[in-house]
Coordinates of C-alpha atoms in Angstrom, one line a residue:
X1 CA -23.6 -29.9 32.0
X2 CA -25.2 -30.7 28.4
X3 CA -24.8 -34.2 27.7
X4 CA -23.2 -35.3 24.4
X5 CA -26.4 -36.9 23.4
X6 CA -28.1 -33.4 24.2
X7 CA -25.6 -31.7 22.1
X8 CA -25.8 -33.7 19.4
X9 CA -29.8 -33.4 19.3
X10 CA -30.3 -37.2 19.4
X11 CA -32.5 -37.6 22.2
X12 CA -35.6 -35.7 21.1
X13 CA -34.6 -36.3 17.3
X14 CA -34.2 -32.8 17.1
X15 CA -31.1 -31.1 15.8
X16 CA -30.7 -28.6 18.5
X17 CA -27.4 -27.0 17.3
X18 CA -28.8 -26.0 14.1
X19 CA -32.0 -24.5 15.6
X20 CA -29.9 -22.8 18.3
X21 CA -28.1 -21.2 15.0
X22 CA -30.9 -20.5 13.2
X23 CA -32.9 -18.6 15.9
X24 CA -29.7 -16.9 17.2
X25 CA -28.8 -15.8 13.7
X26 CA -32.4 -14.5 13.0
X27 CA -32.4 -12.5 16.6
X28 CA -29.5 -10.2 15.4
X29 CA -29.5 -10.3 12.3
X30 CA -31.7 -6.9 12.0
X31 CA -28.6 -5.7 14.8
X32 CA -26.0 -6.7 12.3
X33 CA -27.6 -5.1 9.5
X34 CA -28.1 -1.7 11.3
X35 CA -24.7 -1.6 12.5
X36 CA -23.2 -2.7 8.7
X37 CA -25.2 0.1 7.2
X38 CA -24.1 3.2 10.0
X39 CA -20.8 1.7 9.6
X40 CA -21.1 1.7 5.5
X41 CA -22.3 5.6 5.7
X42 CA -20.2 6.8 8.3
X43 CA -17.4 5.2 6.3
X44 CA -18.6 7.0 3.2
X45 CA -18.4 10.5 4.6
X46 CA -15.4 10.2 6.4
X47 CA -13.9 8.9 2.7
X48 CA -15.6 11.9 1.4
X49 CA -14.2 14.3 4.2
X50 CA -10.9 13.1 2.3
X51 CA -11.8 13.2 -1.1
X52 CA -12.7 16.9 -0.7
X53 CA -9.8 17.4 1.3
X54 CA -7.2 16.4 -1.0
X55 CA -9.1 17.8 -4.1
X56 CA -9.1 21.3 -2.4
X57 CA -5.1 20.6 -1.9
X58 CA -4.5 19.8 -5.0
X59 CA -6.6 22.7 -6.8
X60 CA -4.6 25.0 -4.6
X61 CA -1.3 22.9 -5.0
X62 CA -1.6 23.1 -8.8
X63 CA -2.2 26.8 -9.2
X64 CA 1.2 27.1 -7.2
X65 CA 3.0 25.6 -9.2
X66 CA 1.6 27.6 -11.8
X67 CA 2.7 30.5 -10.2
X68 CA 6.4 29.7 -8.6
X69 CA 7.9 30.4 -11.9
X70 CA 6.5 33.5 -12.3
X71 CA 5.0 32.3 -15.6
X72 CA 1.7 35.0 -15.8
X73 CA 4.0 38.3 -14.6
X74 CA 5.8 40.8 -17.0
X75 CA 8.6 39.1 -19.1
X76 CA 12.0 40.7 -19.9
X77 CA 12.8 40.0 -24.0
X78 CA 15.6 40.3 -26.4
X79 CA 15.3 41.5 -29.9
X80 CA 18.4 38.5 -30.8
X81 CA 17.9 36.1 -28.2
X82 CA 20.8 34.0 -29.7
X83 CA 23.2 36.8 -29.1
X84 CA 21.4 37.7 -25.6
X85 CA 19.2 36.0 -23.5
X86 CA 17.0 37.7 -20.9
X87 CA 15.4 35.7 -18.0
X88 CA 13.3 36.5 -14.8
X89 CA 14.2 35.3 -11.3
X90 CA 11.3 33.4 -9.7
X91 CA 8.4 36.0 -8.1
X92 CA 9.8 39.0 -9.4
X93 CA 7.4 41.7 -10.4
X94 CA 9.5 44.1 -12.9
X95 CA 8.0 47.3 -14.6
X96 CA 8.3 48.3 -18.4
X97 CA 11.8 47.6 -19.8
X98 CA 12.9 49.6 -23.1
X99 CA 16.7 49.3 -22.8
X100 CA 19.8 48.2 -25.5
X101 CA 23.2 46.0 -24.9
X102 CA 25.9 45.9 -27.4
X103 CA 28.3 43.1 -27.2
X104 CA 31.4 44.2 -28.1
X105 CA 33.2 41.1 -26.5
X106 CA 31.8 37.6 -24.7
X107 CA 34.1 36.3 -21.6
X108 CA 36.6 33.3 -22.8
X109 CA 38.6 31.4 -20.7
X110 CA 42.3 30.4 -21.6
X111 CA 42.8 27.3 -23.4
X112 CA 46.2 25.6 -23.9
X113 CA 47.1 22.5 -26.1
X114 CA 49.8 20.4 -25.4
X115 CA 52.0 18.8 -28.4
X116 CA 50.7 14.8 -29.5
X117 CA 51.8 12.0 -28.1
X118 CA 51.1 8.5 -29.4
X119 CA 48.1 8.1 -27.4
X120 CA 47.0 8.9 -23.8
X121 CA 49.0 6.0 -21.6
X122 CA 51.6 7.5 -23.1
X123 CA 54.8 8.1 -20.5
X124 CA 55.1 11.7 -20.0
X125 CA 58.3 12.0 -17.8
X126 CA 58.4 12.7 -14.3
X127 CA 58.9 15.7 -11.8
X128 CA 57.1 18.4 -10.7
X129 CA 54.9 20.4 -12.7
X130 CA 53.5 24.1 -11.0
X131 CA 50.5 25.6 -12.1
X132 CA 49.7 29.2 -11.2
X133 CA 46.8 31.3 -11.7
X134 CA 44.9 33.9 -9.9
X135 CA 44.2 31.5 -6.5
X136 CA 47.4 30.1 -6.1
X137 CA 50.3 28.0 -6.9
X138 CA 49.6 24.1 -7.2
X139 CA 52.0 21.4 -7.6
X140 CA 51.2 18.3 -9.2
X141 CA 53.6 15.6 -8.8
X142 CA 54.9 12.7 -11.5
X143 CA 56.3 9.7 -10.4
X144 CA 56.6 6.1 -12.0
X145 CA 52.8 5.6 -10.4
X146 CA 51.2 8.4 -12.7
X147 CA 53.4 8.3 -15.5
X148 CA 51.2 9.0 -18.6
X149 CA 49.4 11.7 -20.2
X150 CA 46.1 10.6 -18.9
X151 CA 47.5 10.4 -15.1
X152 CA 48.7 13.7 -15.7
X153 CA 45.4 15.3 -16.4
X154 CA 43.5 13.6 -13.7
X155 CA 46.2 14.9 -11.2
X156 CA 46.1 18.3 -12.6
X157 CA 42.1 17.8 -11.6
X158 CA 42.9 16.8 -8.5
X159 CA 45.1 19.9 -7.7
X160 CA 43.3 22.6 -9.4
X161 CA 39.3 23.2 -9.6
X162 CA 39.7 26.4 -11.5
X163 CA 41.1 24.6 -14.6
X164 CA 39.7 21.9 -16.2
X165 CA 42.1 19.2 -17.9
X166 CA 41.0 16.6 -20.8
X167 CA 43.3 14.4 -23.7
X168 CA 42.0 14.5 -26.9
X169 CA 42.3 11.9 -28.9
X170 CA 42.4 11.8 -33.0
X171 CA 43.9 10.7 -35.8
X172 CA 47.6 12.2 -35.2
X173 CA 47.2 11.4 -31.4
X174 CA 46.9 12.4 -28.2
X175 CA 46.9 15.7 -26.7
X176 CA 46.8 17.0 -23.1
X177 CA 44.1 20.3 -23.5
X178 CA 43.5 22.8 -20.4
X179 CA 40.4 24.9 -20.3
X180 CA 40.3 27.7 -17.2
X181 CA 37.6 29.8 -15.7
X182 CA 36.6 32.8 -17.8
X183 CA 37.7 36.4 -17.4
X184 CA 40.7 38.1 -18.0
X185 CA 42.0 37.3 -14.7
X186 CA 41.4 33.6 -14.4
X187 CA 44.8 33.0 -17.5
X188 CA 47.5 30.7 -15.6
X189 CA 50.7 29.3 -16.5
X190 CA 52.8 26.3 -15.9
X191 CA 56.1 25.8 -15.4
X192 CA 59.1 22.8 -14.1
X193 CA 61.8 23.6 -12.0
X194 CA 65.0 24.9 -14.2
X195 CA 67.0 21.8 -16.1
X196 CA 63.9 19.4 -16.5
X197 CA 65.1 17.2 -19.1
X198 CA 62.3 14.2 -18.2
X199 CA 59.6 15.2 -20.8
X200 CA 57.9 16.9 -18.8
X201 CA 58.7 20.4 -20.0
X202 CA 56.6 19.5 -23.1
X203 CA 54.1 21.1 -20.6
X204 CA 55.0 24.3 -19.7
X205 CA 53.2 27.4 -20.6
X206 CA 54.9 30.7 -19.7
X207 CA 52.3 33.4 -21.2
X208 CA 53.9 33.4 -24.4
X209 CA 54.6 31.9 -28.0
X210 CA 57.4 29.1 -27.8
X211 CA 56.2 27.5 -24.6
X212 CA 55.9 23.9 -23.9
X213 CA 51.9 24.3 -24.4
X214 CA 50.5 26.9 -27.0
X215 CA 47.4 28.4 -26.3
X216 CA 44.5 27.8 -28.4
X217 CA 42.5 30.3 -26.5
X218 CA 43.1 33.8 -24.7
X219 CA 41.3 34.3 -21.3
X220 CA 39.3 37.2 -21.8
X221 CA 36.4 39.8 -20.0
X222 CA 33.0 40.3 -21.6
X223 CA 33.0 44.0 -22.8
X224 CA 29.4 45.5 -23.4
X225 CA 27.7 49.0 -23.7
X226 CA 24.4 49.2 -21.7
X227 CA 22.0 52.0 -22.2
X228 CA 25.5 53.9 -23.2
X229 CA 27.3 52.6 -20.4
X230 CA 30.4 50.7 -20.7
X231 CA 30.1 47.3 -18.5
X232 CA 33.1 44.6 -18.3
X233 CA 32.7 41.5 -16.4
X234 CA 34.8 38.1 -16.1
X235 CA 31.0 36.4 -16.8
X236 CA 29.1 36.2 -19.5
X237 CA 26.1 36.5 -17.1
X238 CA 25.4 39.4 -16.4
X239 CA 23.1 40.3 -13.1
X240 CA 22.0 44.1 -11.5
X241 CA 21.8 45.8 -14.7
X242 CA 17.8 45.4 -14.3
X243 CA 16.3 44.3 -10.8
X244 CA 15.5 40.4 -10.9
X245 CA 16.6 40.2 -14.6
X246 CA 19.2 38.1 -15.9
X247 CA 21.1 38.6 -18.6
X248 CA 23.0 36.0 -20.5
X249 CA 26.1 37.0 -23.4
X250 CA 25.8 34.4 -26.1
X251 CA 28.0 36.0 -29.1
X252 CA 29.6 39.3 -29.8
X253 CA 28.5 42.0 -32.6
X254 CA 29.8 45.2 -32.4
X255 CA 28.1 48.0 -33.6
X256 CA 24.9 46.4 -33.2
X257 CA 22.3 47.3 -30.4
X258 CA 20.3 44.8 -29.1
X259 CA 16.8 45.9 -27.3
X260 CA 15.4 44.6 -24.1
X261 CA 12.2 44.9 -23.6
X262 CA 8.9 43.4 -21.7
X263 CA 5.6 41.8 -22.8
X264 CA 3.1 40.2 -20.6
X265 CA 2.6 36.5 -21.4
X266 CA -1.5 37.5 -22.2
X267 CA -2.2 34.4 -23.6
X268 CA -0.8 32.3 -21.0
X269 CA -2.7 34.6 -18.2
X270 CA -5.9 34.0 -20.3
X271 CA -5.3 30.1 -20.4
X272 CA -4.3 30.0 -16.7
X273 CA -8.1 32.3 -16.2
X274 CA -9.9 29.2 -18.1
X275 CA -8.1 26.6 -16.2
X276 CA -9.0 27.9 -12.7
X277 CA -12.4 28.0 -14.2
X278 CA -12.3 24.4 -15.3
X279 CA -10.9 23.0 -12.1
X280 CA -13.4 25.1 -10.1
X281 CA -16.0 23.2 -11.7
X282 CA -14.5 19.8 -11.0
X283 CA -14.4 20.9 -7.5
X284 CA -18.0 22.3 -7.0
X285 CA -19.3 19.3 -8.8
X286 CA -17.4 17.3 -6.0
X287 CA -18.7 19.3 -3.3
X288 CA -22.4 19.2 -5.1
X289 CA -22.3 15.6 -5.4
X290 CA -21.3 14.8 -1.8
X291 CA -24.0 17.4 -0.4
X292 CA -26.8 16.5 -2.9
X293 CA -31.0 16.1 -1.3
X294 CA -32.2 13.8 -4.2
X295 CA -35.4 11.2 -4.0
X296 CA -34.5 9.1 -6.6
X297 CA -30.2 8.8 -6.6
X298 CA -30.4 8.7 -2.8
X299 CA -28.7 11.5 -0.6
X300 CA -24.8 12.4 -0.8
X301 CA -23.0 11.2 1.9
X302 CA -22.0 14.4 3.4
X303 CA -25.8 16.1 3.5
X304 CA -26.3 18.6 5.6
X305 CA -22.9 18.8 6.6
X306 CA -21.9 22.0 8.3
X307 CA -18.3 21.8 7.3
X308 CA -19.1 20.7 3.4
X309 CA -21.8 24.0 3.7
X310 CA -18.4 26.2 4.8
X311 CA -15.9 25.5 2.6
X312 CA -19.3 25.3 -0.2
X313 CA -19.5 29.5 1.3
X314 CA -16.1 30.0 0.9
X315 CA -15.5 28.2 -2.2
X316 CA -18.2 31.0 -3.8
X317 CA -17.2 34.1 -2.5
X318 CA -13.9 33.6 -4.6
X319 CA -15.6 34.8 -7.4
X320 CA -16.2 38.3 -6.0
X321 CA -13.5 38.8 -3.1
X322 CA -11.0 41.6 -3.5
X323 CA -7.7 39.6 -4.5
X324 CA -5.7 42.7 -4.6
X325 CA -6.1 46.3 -3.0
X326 CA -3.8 48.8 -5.5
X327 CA -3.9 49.6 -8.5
X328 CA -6.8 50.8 -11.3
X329 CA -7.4 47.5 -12.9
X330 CA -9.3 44.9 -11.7
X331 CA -9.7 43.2 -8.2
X332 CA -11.8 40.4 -8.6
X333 CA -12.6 37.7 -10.4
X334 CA -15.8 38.7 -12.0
X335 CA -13.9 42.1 -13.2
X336 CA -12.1 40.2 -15.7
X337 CA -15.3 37.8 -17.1
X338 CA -15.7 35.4 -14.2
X339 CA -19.1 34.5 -13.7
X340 CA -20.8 32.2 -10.6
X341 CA -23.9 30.4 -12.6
X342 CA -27.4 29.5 -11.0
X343 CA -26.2 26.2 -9.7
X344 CA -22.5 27.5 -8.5
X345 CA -20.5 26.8 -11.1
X346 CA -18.4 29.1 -13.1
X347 CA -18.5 30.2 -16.5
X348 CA -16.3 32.5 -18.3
X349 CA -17.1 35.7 -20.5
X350 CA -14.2 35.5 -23.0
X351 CA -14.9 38.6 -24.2
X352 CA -14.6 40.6 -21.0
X353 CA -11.6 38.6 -20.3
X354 CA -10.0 39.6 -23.3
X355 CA -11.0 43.0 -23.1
X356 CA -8.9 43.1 -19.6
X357 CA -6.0 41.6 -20.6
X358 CA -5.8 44.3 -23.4
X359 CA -6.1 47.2 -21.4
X360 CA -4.7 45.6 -17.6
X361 CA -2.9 42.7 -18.7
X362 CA -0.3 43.6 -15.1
X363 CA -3.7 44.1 -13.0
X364 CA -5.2 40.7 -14.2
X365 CA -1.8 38.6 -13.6
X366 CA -1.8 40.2 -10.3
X367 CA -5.2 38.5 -9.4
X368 CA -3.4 35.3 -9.2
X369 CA -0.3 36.6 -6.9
X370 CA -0.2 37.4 -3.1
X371 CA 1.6 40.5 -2.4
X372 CA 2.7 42.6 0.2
X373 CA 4.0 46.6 1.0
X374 CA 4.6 49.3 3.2
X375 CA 3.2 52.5 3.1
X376 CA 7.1 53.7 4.1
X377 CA 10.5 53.2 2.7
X378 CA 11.3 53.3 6.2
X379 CA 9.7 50.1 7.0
X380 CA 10.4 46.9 4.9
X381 CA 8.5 43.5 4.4
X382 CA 10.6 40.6 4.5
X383 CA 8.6 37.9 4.9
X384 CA 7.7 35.7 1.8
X385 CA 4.5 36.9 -0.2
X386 CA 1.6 34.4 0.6
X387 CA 2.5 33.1 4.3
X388 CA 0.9 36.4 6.2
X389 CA -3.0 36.3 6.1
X390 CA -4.7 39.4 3.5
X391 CA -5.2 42.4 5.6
X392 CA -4.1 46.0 6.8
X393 CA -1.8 46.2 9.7
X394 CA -1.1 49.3 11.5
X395 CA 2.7 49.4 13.0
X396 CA 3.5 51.9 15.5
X397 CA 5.7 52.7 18.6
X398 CA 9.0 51.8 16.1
X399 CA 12.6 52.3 18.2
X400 CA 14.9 51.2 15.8
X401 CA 17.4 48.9 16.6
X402 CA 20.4 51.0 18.1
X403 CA 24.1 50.2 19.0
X404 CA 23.2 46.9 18.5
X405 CA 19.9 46.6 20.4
X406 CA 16.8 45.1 19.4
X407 CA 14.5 47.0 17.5
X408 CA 11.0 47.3 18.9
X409 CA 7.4 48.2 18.3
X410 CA 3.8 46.9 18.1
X411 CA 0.9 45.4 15.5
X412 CA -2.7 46.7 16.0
X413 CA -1.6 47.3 19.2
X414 CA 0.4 43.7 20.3
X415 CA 4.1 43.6 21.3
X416 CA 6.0 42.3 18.1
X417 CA 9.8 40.3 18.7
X418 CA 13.1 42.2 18.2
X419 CA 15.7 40.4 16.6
X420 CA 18.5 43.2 15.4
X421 CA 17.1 45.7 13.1
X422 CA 13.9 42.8 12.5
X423 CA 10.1 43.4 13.6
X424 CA 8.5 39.5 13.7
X425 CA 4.8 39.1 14.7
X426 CA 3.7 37.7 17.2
X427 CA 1.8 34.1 16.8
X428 CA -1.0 35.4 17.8
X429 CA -1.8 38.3 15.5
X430 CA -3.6 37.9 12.7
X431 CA -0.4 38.5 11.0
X432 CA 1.3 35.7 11.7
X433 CA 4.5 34.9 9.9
X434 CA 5.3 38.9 9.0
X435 CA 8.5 40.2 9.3
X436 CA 10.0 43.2 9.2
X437 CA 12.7 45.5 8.1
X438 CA 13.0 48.9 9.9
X439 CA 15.8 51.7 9.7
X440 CA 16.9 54.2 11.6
X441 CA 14.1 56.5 10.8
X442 CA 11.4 54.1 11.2
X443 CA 8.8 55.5 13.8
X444 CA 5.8 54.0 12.1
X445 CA 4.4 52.6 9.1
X446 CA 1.0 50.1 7.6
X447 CA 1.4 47.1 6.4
X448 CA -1.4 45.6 3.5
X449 CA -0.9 42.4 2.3
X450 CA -3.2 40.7 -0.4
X451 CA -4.1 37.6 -0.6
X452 CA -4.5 36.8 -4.5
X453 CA -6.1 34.3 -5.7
X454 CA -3.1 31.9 -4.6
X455 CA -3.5 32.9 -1.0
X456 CA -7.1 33.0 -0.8
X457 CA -7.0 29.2 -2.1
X458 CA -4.0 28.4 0.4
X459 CA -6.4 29.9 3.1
X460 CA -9.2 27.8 2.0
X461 CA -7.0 24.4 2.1
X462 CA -5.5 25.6 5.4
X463 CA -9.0 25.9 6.8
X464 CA -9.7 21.9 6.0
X465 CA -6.4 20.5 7.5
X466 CA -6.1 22.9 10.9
X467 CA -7.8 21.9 13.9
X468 CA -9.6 24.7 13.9
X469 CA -10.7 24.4 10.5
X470 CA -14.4 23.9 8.2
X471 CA -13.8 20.0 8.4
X472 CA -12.5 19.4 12.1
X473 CA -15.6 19.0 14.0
X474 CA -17.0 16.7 11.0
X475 CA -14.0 14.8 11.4
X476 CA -14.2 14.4 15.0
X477 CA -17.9 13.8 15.2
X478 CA -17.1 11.2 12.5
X479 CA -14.5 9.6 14.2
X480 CA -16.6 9.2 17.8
X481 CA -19.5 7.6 15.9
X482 CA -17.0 5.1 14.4
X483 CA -15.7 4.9 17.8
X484 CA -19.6 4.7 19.2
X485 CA -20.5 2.4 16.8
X486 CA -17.4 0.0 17.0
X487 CA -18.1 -0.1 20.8
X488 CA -22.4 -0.6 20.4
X489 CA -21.4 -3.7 18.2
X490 CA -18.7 -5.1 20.5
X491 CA -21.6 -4.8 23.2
X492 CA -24.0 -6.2 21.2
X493 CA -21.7 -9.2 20.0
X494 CA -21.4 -10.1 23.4
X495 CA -25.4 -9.9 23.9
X496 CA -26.1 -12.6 21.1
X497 CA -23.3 -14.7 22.5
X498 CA -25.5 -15.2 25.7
X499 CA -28.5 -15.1 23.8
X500 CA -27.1 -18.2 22.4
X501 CA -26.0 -19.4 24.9
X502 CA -29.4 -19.4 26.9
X503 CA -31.2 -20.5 24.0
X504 CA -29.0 -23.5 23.8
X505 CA -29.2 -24.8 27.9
X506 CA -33.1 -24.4 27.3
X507 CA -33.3 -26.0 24.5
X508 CA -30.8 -28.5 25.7
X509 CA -32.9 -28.8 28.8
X510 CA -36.2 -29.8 26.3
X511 CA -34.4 -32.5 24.9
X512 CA -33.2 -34.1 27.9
X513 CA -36.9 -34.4 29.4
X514 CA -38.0 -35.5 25.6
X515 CA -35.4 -37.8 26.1
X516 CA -36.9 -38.8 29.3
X517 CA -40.5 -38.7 28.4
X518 CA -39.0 -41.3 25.5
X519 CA -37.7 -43.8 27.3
X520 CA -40.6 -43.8 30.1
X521 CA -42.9 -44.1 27.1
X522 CA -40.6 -47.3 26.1
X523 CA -40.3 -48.8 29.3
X524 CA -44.0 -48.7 29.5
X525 CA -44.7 -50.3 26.0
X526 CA -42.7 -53.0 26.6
X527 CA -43.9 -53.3 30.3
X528 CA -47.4 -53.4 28.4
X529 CA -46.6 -56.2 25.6
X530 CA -45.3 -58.3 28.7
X531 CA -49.2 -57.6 30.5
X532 CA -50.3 -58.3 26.8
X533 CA -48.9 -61.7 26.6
X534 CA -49.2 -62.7 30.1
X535 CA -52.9 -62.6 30.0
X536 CA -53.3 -64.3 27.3

C-alpha cells in the first residue's frame, strides 16, 4: 500500500502526484485530441444531414402551401364583384368561363320587431309563448325566474337555432328583434294560448299586419337568371351552376347581366417561377457548401458523401424532367425559361417565361400541380392528386362490383383490393396510394399520373426521411461511428486510468527506496560525525 508520506511526495522531495498528472495527461493527450476532433466532424455532418434535410422539407413544404389554394390555376371573375362574387374551391382545375347572372332578387330572412319596453330587464309577463316555423313547433316557457325581455330572448335561443333573438336598445327603449334563416320557407310565427292577458301577447306574430310583433323584414328566395335560365334558391350562395365554382349573391339589379368569366393569375404564376428559382439557389448553395473540395476554406463536412451526391442528382434533373405528360404547352422547366448554370444553379430567362405565359399560361400553371386521369370514363381516380408516384399504370382484368360484391382487377399485372365498386393498390406497386372508381362497364382502363413540380419535390423530401432513402445509409454509418467512437474513447479512458495508475505505484515505489537510500545516507553521517569526534 502507498504510504502517506509516498503520496504526498515527501520522502524523495519529489512531488509525485503532480508528475504522475503531468506524464499521464501528456500520454493521452494526442488520444483526447483525436477522439475530440472525429467527434467534432462526425458531429458536423450529422448536423448537416439535418440542415439539408429540413431545408429540402421546407422548400417542398413552402411550395405546397403555395399551391393548396389553387392560387396559380384558372380564376372564375365577375364583371360587379359587389353584386356577385365568384370563388374557386381548393385544387380545382376549371376551363374557360364566359357566362352572365342577373339578380332579380337576393335571399332575406324574416325579421320581426317587438313593441319598446323601458329597457331590457323589463318584466314581460309570463306563460307560454310557441314558435313555429318550417322544423317544428317550440315552446318557450315564462315564469317569475325569466321574467324580462332579455330572459325571453335567451330562452327563445335556447329553444330555437333557426331563429336568432337580440334586444335592441336606443333612445325610446328596448326592443325584442327576431332574425330567421333565409329563404322563403324558413318565415315562422308566434303565438300564446287563447285569453293571454299577462303581457306576453305583445309577442305574437301571426303572418300578418296587427300582430303582437310587426315584421320589419319578409323571408324571401334569391331569384336569378343564369345563362337564360331561371334559378331560385333559399341561399344566397349559389353552388353547381359551374363545377368547383362558387357563387355568392351580394345585391339585386334587375335588368342587368352580370358576366363571369376566367383569367389566369399570369403574374402570380411568373412570381411563383422566380421564387422556386430563388429558393433553388438557396438550396444548391446549401448542398454546395456542405460538399465543397477546397485547399484553403477546408473541406465541407459532408464531402464525398454518397447521399449529399444523390439528392445533388436529383435536385438537377428538376430542371429538365417531364412534370406533366398532356397537353401542347410546356413540360419542363427549361420550356418556360428555366436554366441550370455552370456551377448548378438556376437562372431565369424572363423573356421566354413571359413568352409562355402569353401563349400557355394553363400549361405553365400546370408545371407546378400533380395530376392524375384515366384514359376511360369507365374508370375513375379517386385518390388525391400528389400521393401516387408519376407514372403510367395499365389496369386490366376489371369485374365490376356486382349485387353487392367486390369489384376486382389487377395493376401491371398485381392483384389490387376490392372494397364495393373501389379498385385500391396494392402496397407494393409502384402505385401506392391509388384508388379507384370503376362502373358497370369497366373491363379495362390506364392510369397516368404526373408528378408536377409539387410531387417531384415531395418525392425528393420523401427520399431523405424514408429508410430507404438518399440520406439513410449516411445517417446510419454516422450514427455507428458516433456509436464506434463513444465506445473507442470509453476504452481508451479506462487505458489512461491504469496507465496512471502504474505510473503512480512505480513512481511511488522510487520514492520509498529514495526515502530509504535518505535515511541510510543519515544514519551513516551521523554514525560518521560520532567516528569523527571519537578519534579525536
Amino acid at each position: 500500500m502507498e504510504s502517506i508520506s509516498a503520496a504526498l511526495g515527501v520522502g524523495s522531495g519529489i512531488d509525485i502526484t503532480s508528475l504522475v498528472d503531468s506524464l499521464a495527461a501528456a500520454a493521452r493527450k494526442p488520444k483526447d485530441d483525436l477522439f475530440t476532433r472525429r467527434e467534432s466532424i462526425n458531429q458536423a455532418r450529422i448536423q448537416a444531414l439535418n440542415d439539408i434535410s429540413n431545408s429540402i422539407t421546407t422548400f417542398a413544404s413552402s411550395l405546397g402551401a403555395l399551391l393548396d389554394g389553387g392560387s396559380l390555376l384558372k380564376q372564375p371573375t365577375s364583371s360587379d364583384a359587389n353584386s356577385v362574387s365568384v370563388s374557386l374551391a381548393n385544387g380545382v382545375r376549371i376551363r374557360d368561363i364566359a357566362s352572365t347572372i342577373e339578380v332579380t332578387q337576393i335571399a332575406k330572412g324574416q325579421t320581426l320587431v317587438s313593441t319598446y319596453l323601458p329597457d331590457s330587464s323589463s318584466p314581460i309577463g309570463q306563460g307560454v309563448l310557441t314558435l313555429q316555423s318550417v322544423h317544428g313547433s317550440f315552446a318557450v316557457t315564462i315564469d317569475a325566474t325569466n321574467d324580462s325581455l332579455a330572459s325571453l330572448a335567451t330562452a327563445i335561443n335556447d329553444a330555437q337555432p333557426d331563429v336568432r333573438a337580440s334586444v335592441i336598445t336606443d333612445g325610446n327603449g328596448a326592443r325584442l328583434v327576431l332574425r330567421g334563416a333565409s329563404g322563403a320557407a324558413e318565415s315562422y310565427t308566434l303565438s300564446v294560448p287563447p285569453g293571454t292577458a299577462t303581457g306576453l301577447e305583445r309577442f305574437i306574430y301571426a303572418g300578418s299586419p296587427g300582430s303582437g310583433m310587426t315584421q320589419a323584414q319578409a323571408a324571401q328566395d334569391a331569384i336569378a337568371t343564369f345563362d337564360g335560365v331561371a334559378v331560385q334558391s333559399a341561399s344566397n350562395r349559389l353552388t353547381g351552376l359551374i363545377d368547383g365554382v362558387t357563387i355568392d349573391l351580394h345585391k339585386a339589379q334587375p335588368g342587368t347581366a352580370i358576366a363571369i368569366g376566367s383569367s389566369n393569375p399570369t403574374t402570380d404564376i411568373g412570381q411563383a417561377v422566380r421564387d422556386f428559382v430563388d429558393a433553388y439557389n438557396l438550396v444548391h448553395t446549401q448542398l454546395a457548401e456542405a460538399g465543397r473540395t477546397s485547399p484553403t476554406t477546408g473541406n465541407g463536412p459532408l464531402r464525398g458523401d454518397i447521399g449529399l451526391q444523390g439528392l445533388q442528382r436529383q435536385m438537377s434533373h428538376l430542371v429538365d424532367a417531364a412534370l406533366v405528360s398532356q397537353g401542347t404547352g410546356p413540360h419542363t422547366l427549361s420550356e418556360i425559361g428555366v436554366k441550370t448554370n455552370r456551377d448548378g444553379s438556376l437562372s431565369l430567362d424572363t423573356t421566354r417565361l413571359t413568352a409562355q405565359l402569353t401563349a400557355n399560361p394553363d400549361a405553365v400553371a400546370a408545371l407546378f400541380y400533380a395530376s392524375q386521369r384515366s384514359d376511360t370514363p369507365n374508370v375513375a381516380v379517386r385518390s388525391t392528386p400528389g400521393r401516387v408516384a408519376a407514372g403510367n399504370y395499365a389496369i386490366a382484368n376489371i369485374i365490376p362490383s356486382i349485387a353487392g360484391s367486390d369489384a376486382s382487377g389487377t395493376i401491371d399485372g398485381l392483384a389490387m383490393t376490392g372494397i364495393g365498386d373501389r379498385l385500391i393498390a396494392p402496397a407494393t406497386s409502384a402505385a401506392a396510394g391509388l384508388i379507384l372508381q370503376v362502373n358497370a362497364n369497366a373491363t379495362s382502363a390506364t392510369i397516368t399520373v404526373d408528378s408536377g413540380l409539387s410531387g417531384a419535390l415531395n418525392a425528393i423530401k420523401n427520399s431523405l426521411v424514408s429508410a430507404q432513402g438518399a440520406f439513410a445509409s449516411s445517417r446510419d454509418r454516422l450514427t455507428k461511428e458516433a456509436s464506434a467512437i463513444s465506445v473507442e474513447r470509453t476504452a481508451h479512458e479506462a487505458r489512461s486510468t491504469r496507465y496512471k495508475e502504474r505510473l503512480l505505484t512505480t513512481y511511488s515505489a522510487m520514492d520509498r527506496r529514495v526515502a530509504a537510500f535518505r535515511a541510510t545516507q543519515s544514519y551513516l553521517e551521523q554514525q560518521v560525525a560520532i567516528w569523527t569526534r571519537s578519534d579525536a
